[in-house]
Amino acid sequence: MFRNILVRFWHFPVVTLGPGRRLGIWLQGCSIHCDGCIAPENQPFDEVFMMTVDELMNETAEALSEADGVTISGGEPLDQKDALQCLLSEINRRGNDDILIYSGYTKSRVLEKFPELSCFVAALISEPFVKGDITSAIWKGSENQILTVFREQHKGKYEVWSRSTERRLQLVRKDTGSYLLGIDRKSVV
């Protein structure tokens, strides 16, 4: 498995983007370019962030073994569909079936691009960010975005998490910069 993938960074534990203590993986590159994007630095398809799925799995092995789940965001994960499928397969193979993907595509477009997605992930947050479409939900940037849970065994914890009103943020410093993890209220206004 030598599939190349553009990865901006990864972090563990992430406690702001999904239920529990999660391994967060941010992919680099996005073709959608939502007005008011929370992470415009993740939009360019910059090959400086290129690695193989094997390299990413080796780097994250310890974190993955401790994680309650995995959250994949971006950029736009589905803009690297083949590499994403390879990554999801490998995460599942290593025993973690609670994967949450954030996508700026509509749910119908996601399932058109990747019809077998529900075989790999527990949940999907979809729809493009709409600047000014204010929401009180802690898990999304604009009110139009939707959470779809595919795996019955995870529905309860996603329901509890999605109803939470405690907005939390994490500040993380990496070699590639400093990142604010979570949905910052100021970014959605």
XYZ file of N, CA and C in Angstrom:
567
model
N 0.844 -1.176 0.000
C 0.000 0.000 0.000
C 0.895 1.247 0.000
N 1.114 1.793 -1.174
C 1.995 2.950 -1.303
C 1.248 4.160 -1.842
N -0.055 4.196 -1.622
C -0.884 5.297 -2.108
C -0.415 6.596 -1.469
N -0.167 7.619 -2.304
C 0.216 8.932 -1.790
C -1.014 9.696 -1.326
N -0.823 10.473 -0.265
C -1.904 11.269 0.298
C -1.312 12.578 0.810
N -2.033 13.672 0.625
C -1.606 14.972 1.129
C -2.186 15.158 2.531
N -1.302 15.252 3.536
C -1.721 15.366 4.934
C -1.126 16.640 5.519
N -1.988 17.556 5.917
C -1.511 18.800 6.533
C -0.875 18.506 7.888
N -1.604 17.765 8.737
C -1.077 17.332 10.028
C -2.052 16.352 10.646
N -1.622 15.737 11.738
C -2.491 14.883 12.547
C -2.228 15.223 14.008
N -3.201 14.899 14.855
C -3.036 15.181 16.285
C -3.850 14.188 17.109
N -3.312 13.861 18.269
C -4.025 13.056 19.250
C -3.645 13.566 20.637
N -4.603 13.719 21.540
C -6.034 13.495 21.381
C -6.753 14.755 20.915
N -7.746 14.577 20.090
C -8.660 15.644 19.697
C -9.962 15.390 20.457
N -10.415 16.364 21.222
C -11.629 16.202 22.030
C -12.732 17.158 21.587
N -12.530 17.840 20.463
C -13.473 18.866 20.022
C -14.218 18.504 18.741
N -13.809 17.465 18.051
C -14.390 17.134 16.739
C -14.825 15.674 16.698
N -15.813 15.351 17.480
C -16.328 13.992 17.552
C -16.340 13.508 18.988
N -17.103 12.445 19.235
C -17.210 11.937 20.599
C -15.931 11.235 21.066
N -15.539 11.507 22.309
C -14.389 10.831 22.897
C -13.067 11.478 22.547
N -12.009 10.714 22.821
C -10.629 11.151 22.518
C -10.267 10.565 21.163
N -10.065 11.435 20.178
C -9.947 10.988 18.801
C -8.590 11.319 18.194
N -8.215 10.515 17.228
C -7.097 10.840 16.356
C -7.668 11.734 15.268
N -7.138 12.929 15.142
C -7.577 13.850 14.090
C -6.558 13.873 12.968
N -7.056 13.783 11.734
C -6.195 13.832 10.547
C -6.768 14.900 9.616
N -5.938 15.895 9.266
C -6.351 16.959 8.361
C -5.651 16.776 7.031
N -6.438 16.542 5.995
C -5.878 16.381 4.665
C -5.696 17.748 4.014
N -4.731 17.831 3.128
C -4.388 19.084 2.461
C -5.011 19.082 1.065
N -5.645 20.182 0.724
C -6.207 20.348 -0.608
C -7.726 20.369 -0.588
N -8.289 21.396 -1.227
C -9.750 21.517 -1.309
C -10.112 22.275 -2.578
N -11.018 21.698 -3.356
C -11.472 22.346 -4.588
C -12.753 23.152 -4.378
N -13.337 23.107 -3.182
C -14.639 23.745 -2.950
C -14.495 25.246 -2.663
N -13.559 25.627 -1.791
C -13.278 27.032 -1.458
C -14.506 27.778 -0.944
N -15.118 27.282 0.126
C -16.272 27.965 0.726
C -15.873 29.366 1.180
N -16.722 30.338 0.928
C -16.502 31.697 1.415
C -16.507 31.670 2.943
N -15.456 32.170 3.574
C -15.359 32.175 5.023
C -14.811 30.878 5.598
N -14.169 30.065 4.780
C -13.602 28.780 5.211
C -12.811 28.931 6.506
N -12.996 27.988 7.430
C -12.307 28.022 8.717
C -10.817 27.679 8.576
N -10.436 27.010 7.480
C -9.040 26.577 7.303
C -8.555 26.829 5.875
N -8.491 28.083 5.439
C -8.068 28.364 4.061
C -6.640 27.908 3.758
N -5.811 27.788 4.811
C -4.438 27.308 4.608
C -4.407 25.850 4.153
N -5.501 25.133 4.327
C -5.580 23.728 3.919
C -6.121 23.569 2.502
N -6.400 24.655 1.787
C -6.982 24.560 0.451
C -6.003 24.198 -0.662
N -4.796 24.756 -0.710
C -3.906 24.435 -1.842
C -3.480 22.959 -1.840
N -3.425 22.383 -3.024
C -2.925 21.009 -3.175
C -1.406 21.090 -3.250
N -0.787 21.214 -2.081
C 0.645 21.463 -1.963
C 1.378 20.152 -1.704
N 2.228 19.759 -2.636
C 2.928 18.477 -2.537
C 3.959 18.421 -1.418
N 4.238 19.540 -0.763
C 5.138 19.508 0.382
C 4.527 18.656 1.508
N 3.214 18.456 1.469
C 2.513 17.668 2.486
C 2.278 16.218 2.043
N 2.947 15.789 0.977
C 2.763 14.442 0.436
C 3.477 13.402 1.301
N 2.770 12.307 1.546
C 3.341 11.142 2.212
C 2.567 9.931 1.717
N 2.997 8.742 2.101
C 2.214 7.561 1.751
C 1.273 7.228 2.904
N 0.225 6.478 2.589
C -0.687 6.029 3.633
C 0.074 5.186 4.654
N 1.021 4.367 4.190
C 1.849 3.577 5.116
C 2.599 4.468 6.095
N 3.203 5.538 5.590
C 3.934 6.451 6.473
C 3.000 7.067 7.510
N 1.818 7.484 7.075
C 0.854 8.066 8.012
C 0.422 7.044 9.050
N 0.164 5.818 8.621
C -0.260 4.780 9.567
C 0.853 4.456 10.558
N 2.088 4.453 10.100
C 3.210 4.210 11.013
C 3.344 5.341 12.033
N 3.208 6.591 11.572
C 3.312 7.745 12.478
C 2.200 7.753 13.528
N 1.018 7.310 13.146
C -0.150 7.420 14.022
C -0.498 6.117 14.744
N 0.305 5.083 14.594
C -0.039 3.754 15.131
C -0.339 3.785 16.626
N 0.513 4.401 17.404
C 0.298 4.433 18.858
C -0.969 5.215 19.196
N -1.135 6.375 18.572
C -2.330 7.186 18.819
C -3.590 6.434 18.406
N -3.552 5.760 17.275
C -4.714 5.011 16.800
C -5.102 3.907 17.778
N -4.098 3.278 18.378
C -4.390 2.204 19.324
C -5.063 2.719 20.597
N -4.871 3.990 20.939
C -5.460 4.591 22.130
C -6.747 5.361 21.845
N -7.010 5.668 20.583
C -8.113 6.558 20.212
C -9.474 5.879 20.318
N -10.476 6.656 20.753
C -11.859 6.200 20.745
C -12.431 6.216 19.338
N -11.854 7.038 18.479
C -12.309 7.165 17.102
C -11.334 8.015 16.317
N -11.645 8.216 15.044
C -10.802 9.002 14.145
C -11.686 10.039 13.470
N -11.203 11.283 13.417
C -11.895 12.339 12.670
C -10.979 12.772 11.532
N -11.534 12.787 10.317
C -10.783 13.207 9.136
C -11.459 14.442 8.566
N -10.658 15.498 8.411
C -11.151 16.763 7.904
C -10.172 17.287 6.870
N -10.199 18.570 6.618
C -9.292 19.077 5.598
C -9.126 20.567 5.673
N -8.880 21.017 4.486
C -9.080 20.578 3.115
C -10.409 19.825 2.946
N -10.435 19.114 1.840
C -11.607 18.301 1.500
C -11.174 16.862 1.296
N -11.483 15.980 2.252
C -11.042 14.588 2.154
C -11.436 13.891 0.854
N -12.628 14.196 0.338
C -13.087 13.488 -0.863
C -12.397 13.937 -2.141
N -11.615 15.025 -2.078
C -10.822 15.423 -3.236
C -9.625 14.493 -3.440
N -9.379 13.614 -2.472
C -8.344 12.575 -2.584
C -9.006 11.211 -2.383
N -10.059 10.950 -3.125
C -10.929 9.798 -2.894
C -10.180 8.471 -2.849
N -9.304 8.185 -3.801
C -8.606 6.900 -3.820
C -7.688 6.743 -2.617
N -6.946 7.801 -2.293
C -6.066 7.757 -1.129
C -6.891 7.668 0.157
N -8.008 8.385 0.197
C -8.890 8.332 1.364
C -9.424 6.922 1.568
N -9.846 6.279 0.505
C -10.357 4.911 0.621
C -9.280 3.974 1.151
N -8.068 4.137 0.678
C -6.942 3.336 1.162
C -6.720 3.594 2.655
N -6.759 4.856 3.079
C -6.577 5.219 4.483
C -7.694 4.637 5.341
N -8.932 4.781 4.902
C -10.063 4.260 5.664
C -9.970 2.749 5.816
N -9.595 2.061 4.747
C -9.438 0.599 4.803
C -8.399 0.204 5.838
N -7.308 0.942 5.856
C -6.225 0.626 6.786
C -6.627 0.909 8.226
N -7.335 1.998 8.462
C -7.808 2.297 9.824
C -8.770 1.207 10.283
N -9.701 0.817 9.423
C -10.639 -0.266 9.759
C -9.893 -1.565 10.022
N -8.922 -1.875 9.185
C -8.152 -3.110 9.338
C -7.432 -3.160 10.678
N -7.055 -1.996 11.175
C -6.358 -1.919 12.462
C -7.313 -1.836 13.647
N -8.598 -2.057 13.389
C -9.551 -2.232 14.474
C -10.364 -1.030 14.889
N -10.288 0.083 14.172
C -11.091 1.241 14.559
C -12.190 1.457 13.527
N -13.445 1.283 13.951
C -14.560 1.452 13.023
C -15.341 2.736 13.274
N -14.883 3.577 14.212
C -15.549 4.855 14.468
C -14.764 5.964 13.780
N -15.064 6.161 12.501
C -14.423 7.210 11.715
C -15.493 8.236 11.352
N -15.187 9.502 11.621
C -16.043 10.628 11.275
C -15.341 11.444 10.204
N -16.046 11.734 9.124
C -15.479 12.560 8.055
C -16.259 13.862 7.957
N -15.525 14.982 7.906
C -16.093 16.287 7.600
C -15.892 16.540 6.107
N -16.967 16.842 5.394
C -16.887 17.142 3.958
C -17.709 18.374 3.634
N -17.204 19.185 2.729
C -17.933 20.353 2.253
C -18.840 20.051 1.082
N -18.833 18.808 0.623
C -19.761 18.415 -0.439
C -21.127 18.115 0.163
N -22.169 18.201 -0.656
C -23.484 17.790 -0.198
C -23.466 16.289 0.031
N -24.375 15.813 0.865
C -24.435 14.378 1.140
C -24.654 13.585 -0.149
N -25.517 14.066 -1.023
C -25.766 13.349 -2.276
C -24.505 13.297 -3.140
N -23.738 14.383 -3.166
C -22.483 14.404 -3.953
C -21.447 13.473 -3.327
N -21.370 13.448 -1.987
C -20.446 12.541 -1.304
C -20.746 11.100 -1.703
N -22.018 10.723 -1.622
C -22.389 9.333 -1.908
C -22.308 9.012 -3.395
N -22.391 10.028 -4.244
C -22.168 9.839 -5.675
C -20.686 9.587 -5.951
N -19.828 10.397 -5.320
C -18.375 10.256 -5.502
C -17.835 8.988 -4.846
N -18.436 8.589 -3.717
C -17.897 7.509 -2.903
C -19.061 6.685 -2.361
N -19.765 5.926 -3.246
C -20.983 5.224 -2.824
C -20.770 4.218 -1.692
N -19.574 3.686 -1.569
C -19.297 2.689 -0.539
C -18.780 3.308 0.768
N -18.859 4.622 0.898
C -18.334 5.309 2.085
C -18.885 4.726 3.380
N -20.170 4.421 3.419
C -20.789 3.924 4.650
C -20.229 2.579 5.086
N -19.535 1.881 4.207
C -18.869 0.623 4.587
C -17.600 0.879 5.400
N -17.070 2.092 5.327
C -15.799 2.422 5.967
C -15.932 3.322 7.184
N -16.967 4.168 7.236
C -17.040 5.191 8.283
C -18.294 5.044 9.130
N -18.222 5.560 10.343
C -19.377 5.574 11.241
C -20.283 6.756 10.955
N -19.672 7.909 10.600
C -20.477 9.119 10.454
C -19.858 10.094 9.460
N -20.725 10.955 8.948
C -20.348 11.972 7.966
C -21.012 13.278 8.355
N -20.236 14.358 8.348
C -20.803 15.700 8.436
C -20.591 16.315 7.061
N -21.703 16.672 6.417
C -21.638 17.123 5.029
C -22.309 18.476 4.842
N -22.167 18.984 3.672
C -22.728 20.228 3.139
C -21.675 21.337 3.229
N -21.704 22.241 2.254
C -20.722 23.332 2.248
C -20.991 24.324 3.372
N -19.919 24.901 3.891
C -20.048 25.965 4.882
C -20.703 27.166 4.221
N -21.690 27.751 4.893
C -22.368 28.950 4.401
C -22.125 30.083 5.396
N -21.328 31.034 4.972
C -21.005 32.177 5.820
C -22.286 32.923 6.190
N -22.459 33.192 7.484
C -23.625 33.914 7.959
C -24.810 33.023 8.321
N -24.732 31.723 8.017
C -25.798 30.774 8.374
C -25.492 30.265 9.784
N -25.732 31.110 10.758
C -25.287 30.902 12.137
C -25.981 29.702 12.781
N -25.203 28.952 13.537
C -25.710 27.785 14.242
C -25.235 27.804 15.682
N -26.007 27.194 16.561
C -25.569 27.040 17.944
C -24.914 25.675 18.157
N -24.989 24.802 17.165
C -24.406 23.461 17.287
C -22.882 23.554 17.358
N -22.288 22.785 18.264
C -20.832 22.840 18.455
C -20.069 22.078 17.381
N -20.724 21.218 16.627
C -20.053 20.296 15.710
C -20.067 20.736 14.260
N -20.678 21.880 13.976
C -20.750 22.328 12.586
C -20.536 23.825 12.508
N -20.131 24.265 11.328
C -19.834 25.672 11.128
C -21.024 26.500 10.701
N -21.995 25.889 10.011
C -23.201 26.608 9.592
C -24.412 25.694 9.738
N -25.567 26.318 9.904
C -26.780 25.570 10.235
C -27.157 24.536 9.174
N -26.801 24.741 7.933
C -27.188 23.825 6.858
C -26.460 22.478 6.910
N -25.366 22.406 7.628
C -24.582 21.170 7.646
C -25.309 20.086 8.429
N -25.145 18.835 7.978
C -25.890 17.726 8.577
C -24.956 16.595 9.013
N -25.381 15.919 10.055
C -24.676 14.748 10.568
C -25.467 13.515 10.155
N -24.791 12.577 9.503
C -25.391 11.299 9.142
C -24.583 10.211 9.822
N -25.224 9.395 10.635
C -24.548 8.285 11.292
C -24.934 7.007 10.552
N -23.935 6.300 10.048
C -24.149 5.090 9.258
C -24.150 3.822 10.102
N -23.414 3.810 11.188
C -23.256 2.590 11.980
C -24.122 2.645 13.232
N -25.054 1.727 13.289
C -26.043 1.687 14.371
C -25.385 1.671 15.752
N -24.285 0.931 15.903
C -23.651 0.811 17.218
C -23.058 2.130 17.714
N -22.928 3.125 16.833
C -22.369 4.418 17.241
C -23.411 5.525 17.331
N -24.658 5.234 16.976
C -25.698 6.285 16.944
C -25.879 6.974 18.294
N -25.895 6.221 19.372
C -26.110 6.803 20.695
C -25.059 7.832 21.060
N -23.799 7.504 20.897
C -22.763 8.455 21.307
C -22.716 9.681 20.395
N -23.030 9.508 19.101
C -23.079 10.673 18.214
C -24.271 11.561 18.540
N -25.376 10.957 18.951
C -26.544 11.740 19.332
C -26.227 12.584 20.563
N -25.608 11.987 21.570
C -25.232 12.727 22.781
C -24.245 13.841 22.429
N -23.227 13.517 21.658
C -22.207 14.502 21.281
C -22.818 15.656 20.495
N -23.676 15.354 19.528
C -24.231 16.403 18.666
C -25.195 17.334 19.414
N -25.700 16.900 20.555
C -26.606 17.734 21.359
C -25.877 18.554 22.411
N -24.595 18.326 22.575
C -23.826 19.062 23.565
C -23.832 20.559 23.241
N -23.795 21.361 24.269
C -23.757 22.812 24.083
C -22.439 23.414 24.552
N -21.519 22.567 25.017
C -20.232 23.056 25.515
C -19.251 23.213 24.357
N -19.044 24.443 23.920
C -18.124 24.718 22.817
C -16.701 24.742 23.371
N -15.869 23.841 22.866
C -14.482 23.733 23.319
C -13.550 23.873 22.132
N -12.388 24.432 22.391
C -11.360 24.587 21.372
C -10.037 24.083 21.936
N -9.188 23.594 21.068
C -7.841 23.170 21.450
C -6.845 23.946 20.601
N -5.808 24.449 21.214
C -4.715 25.080 20.489
C -3.578 24.072 20.404
N -3.130 23.785 19.181
C -2.103 22.781 18.949
C -0.979 23.411 18.132
N 0.238 23.178 18.562
C 1.397 23.651 17.797
C 2.067 22.460 17.132
N 2.287 22.581 15.833
C 2.947 21.543 15.028
C 4.081 22.192 14.259
N 4.896 21.366 13.599
C 5.969 21.897 12.751
C 5.426 22.790 11.645
N 4.209 22.484 11.179
C 3.610 23.227 10.075
C 2.854 24.469 10.527
N 2.783 24.731 11.836
C 2.107 25.921 12.333
C 1.298 25.641 13.588
N 0.537 26.641 14.010
C -0.364 26.509 15.151
C -1.784 26.382 14.620
N -2.562 25.516 15.256
C -3.904 25.228 14.780
C -4.894 25.294 15.929
N -6.070 25.829 15.633
C -7.177 25.857 16.568
C -8.112 24.730 16.161
N -8.263 23.723 17.024
C -9.083 22.562 16.723
C -10.463 22.749 17.327
N -11.467 22.544 16.530
C -12.848 22.732 16.936
C -13.490 23.783 16.066
N -14.739 24.076 16.352
C -15.470 25.066 15.575
C -15.537 26.339 16.409
N -14.734 27.314 16.016
C -14.669 28.584 16.721
C -15.908 29.411 16.391
N -16.613 29.854 17.394
C -17.840 30.633 17.196
C -17.608 31.862 16.344
N -16.456 32.520 16.514
C -16.159 33.720 15.739
C -16.023 33.408 14.254
N -15.627 32.181 13.916
C -15.400 31.853 12.507
C -16.699 31.659 11.738
N -17.819 31.533 12.433
C -19.077 31.265 11.728
C -19.945 32.518 11.611
N -19.477 33.633 12.120
C -20.279 34.856 12.077
C -19.960 35.633 10.819
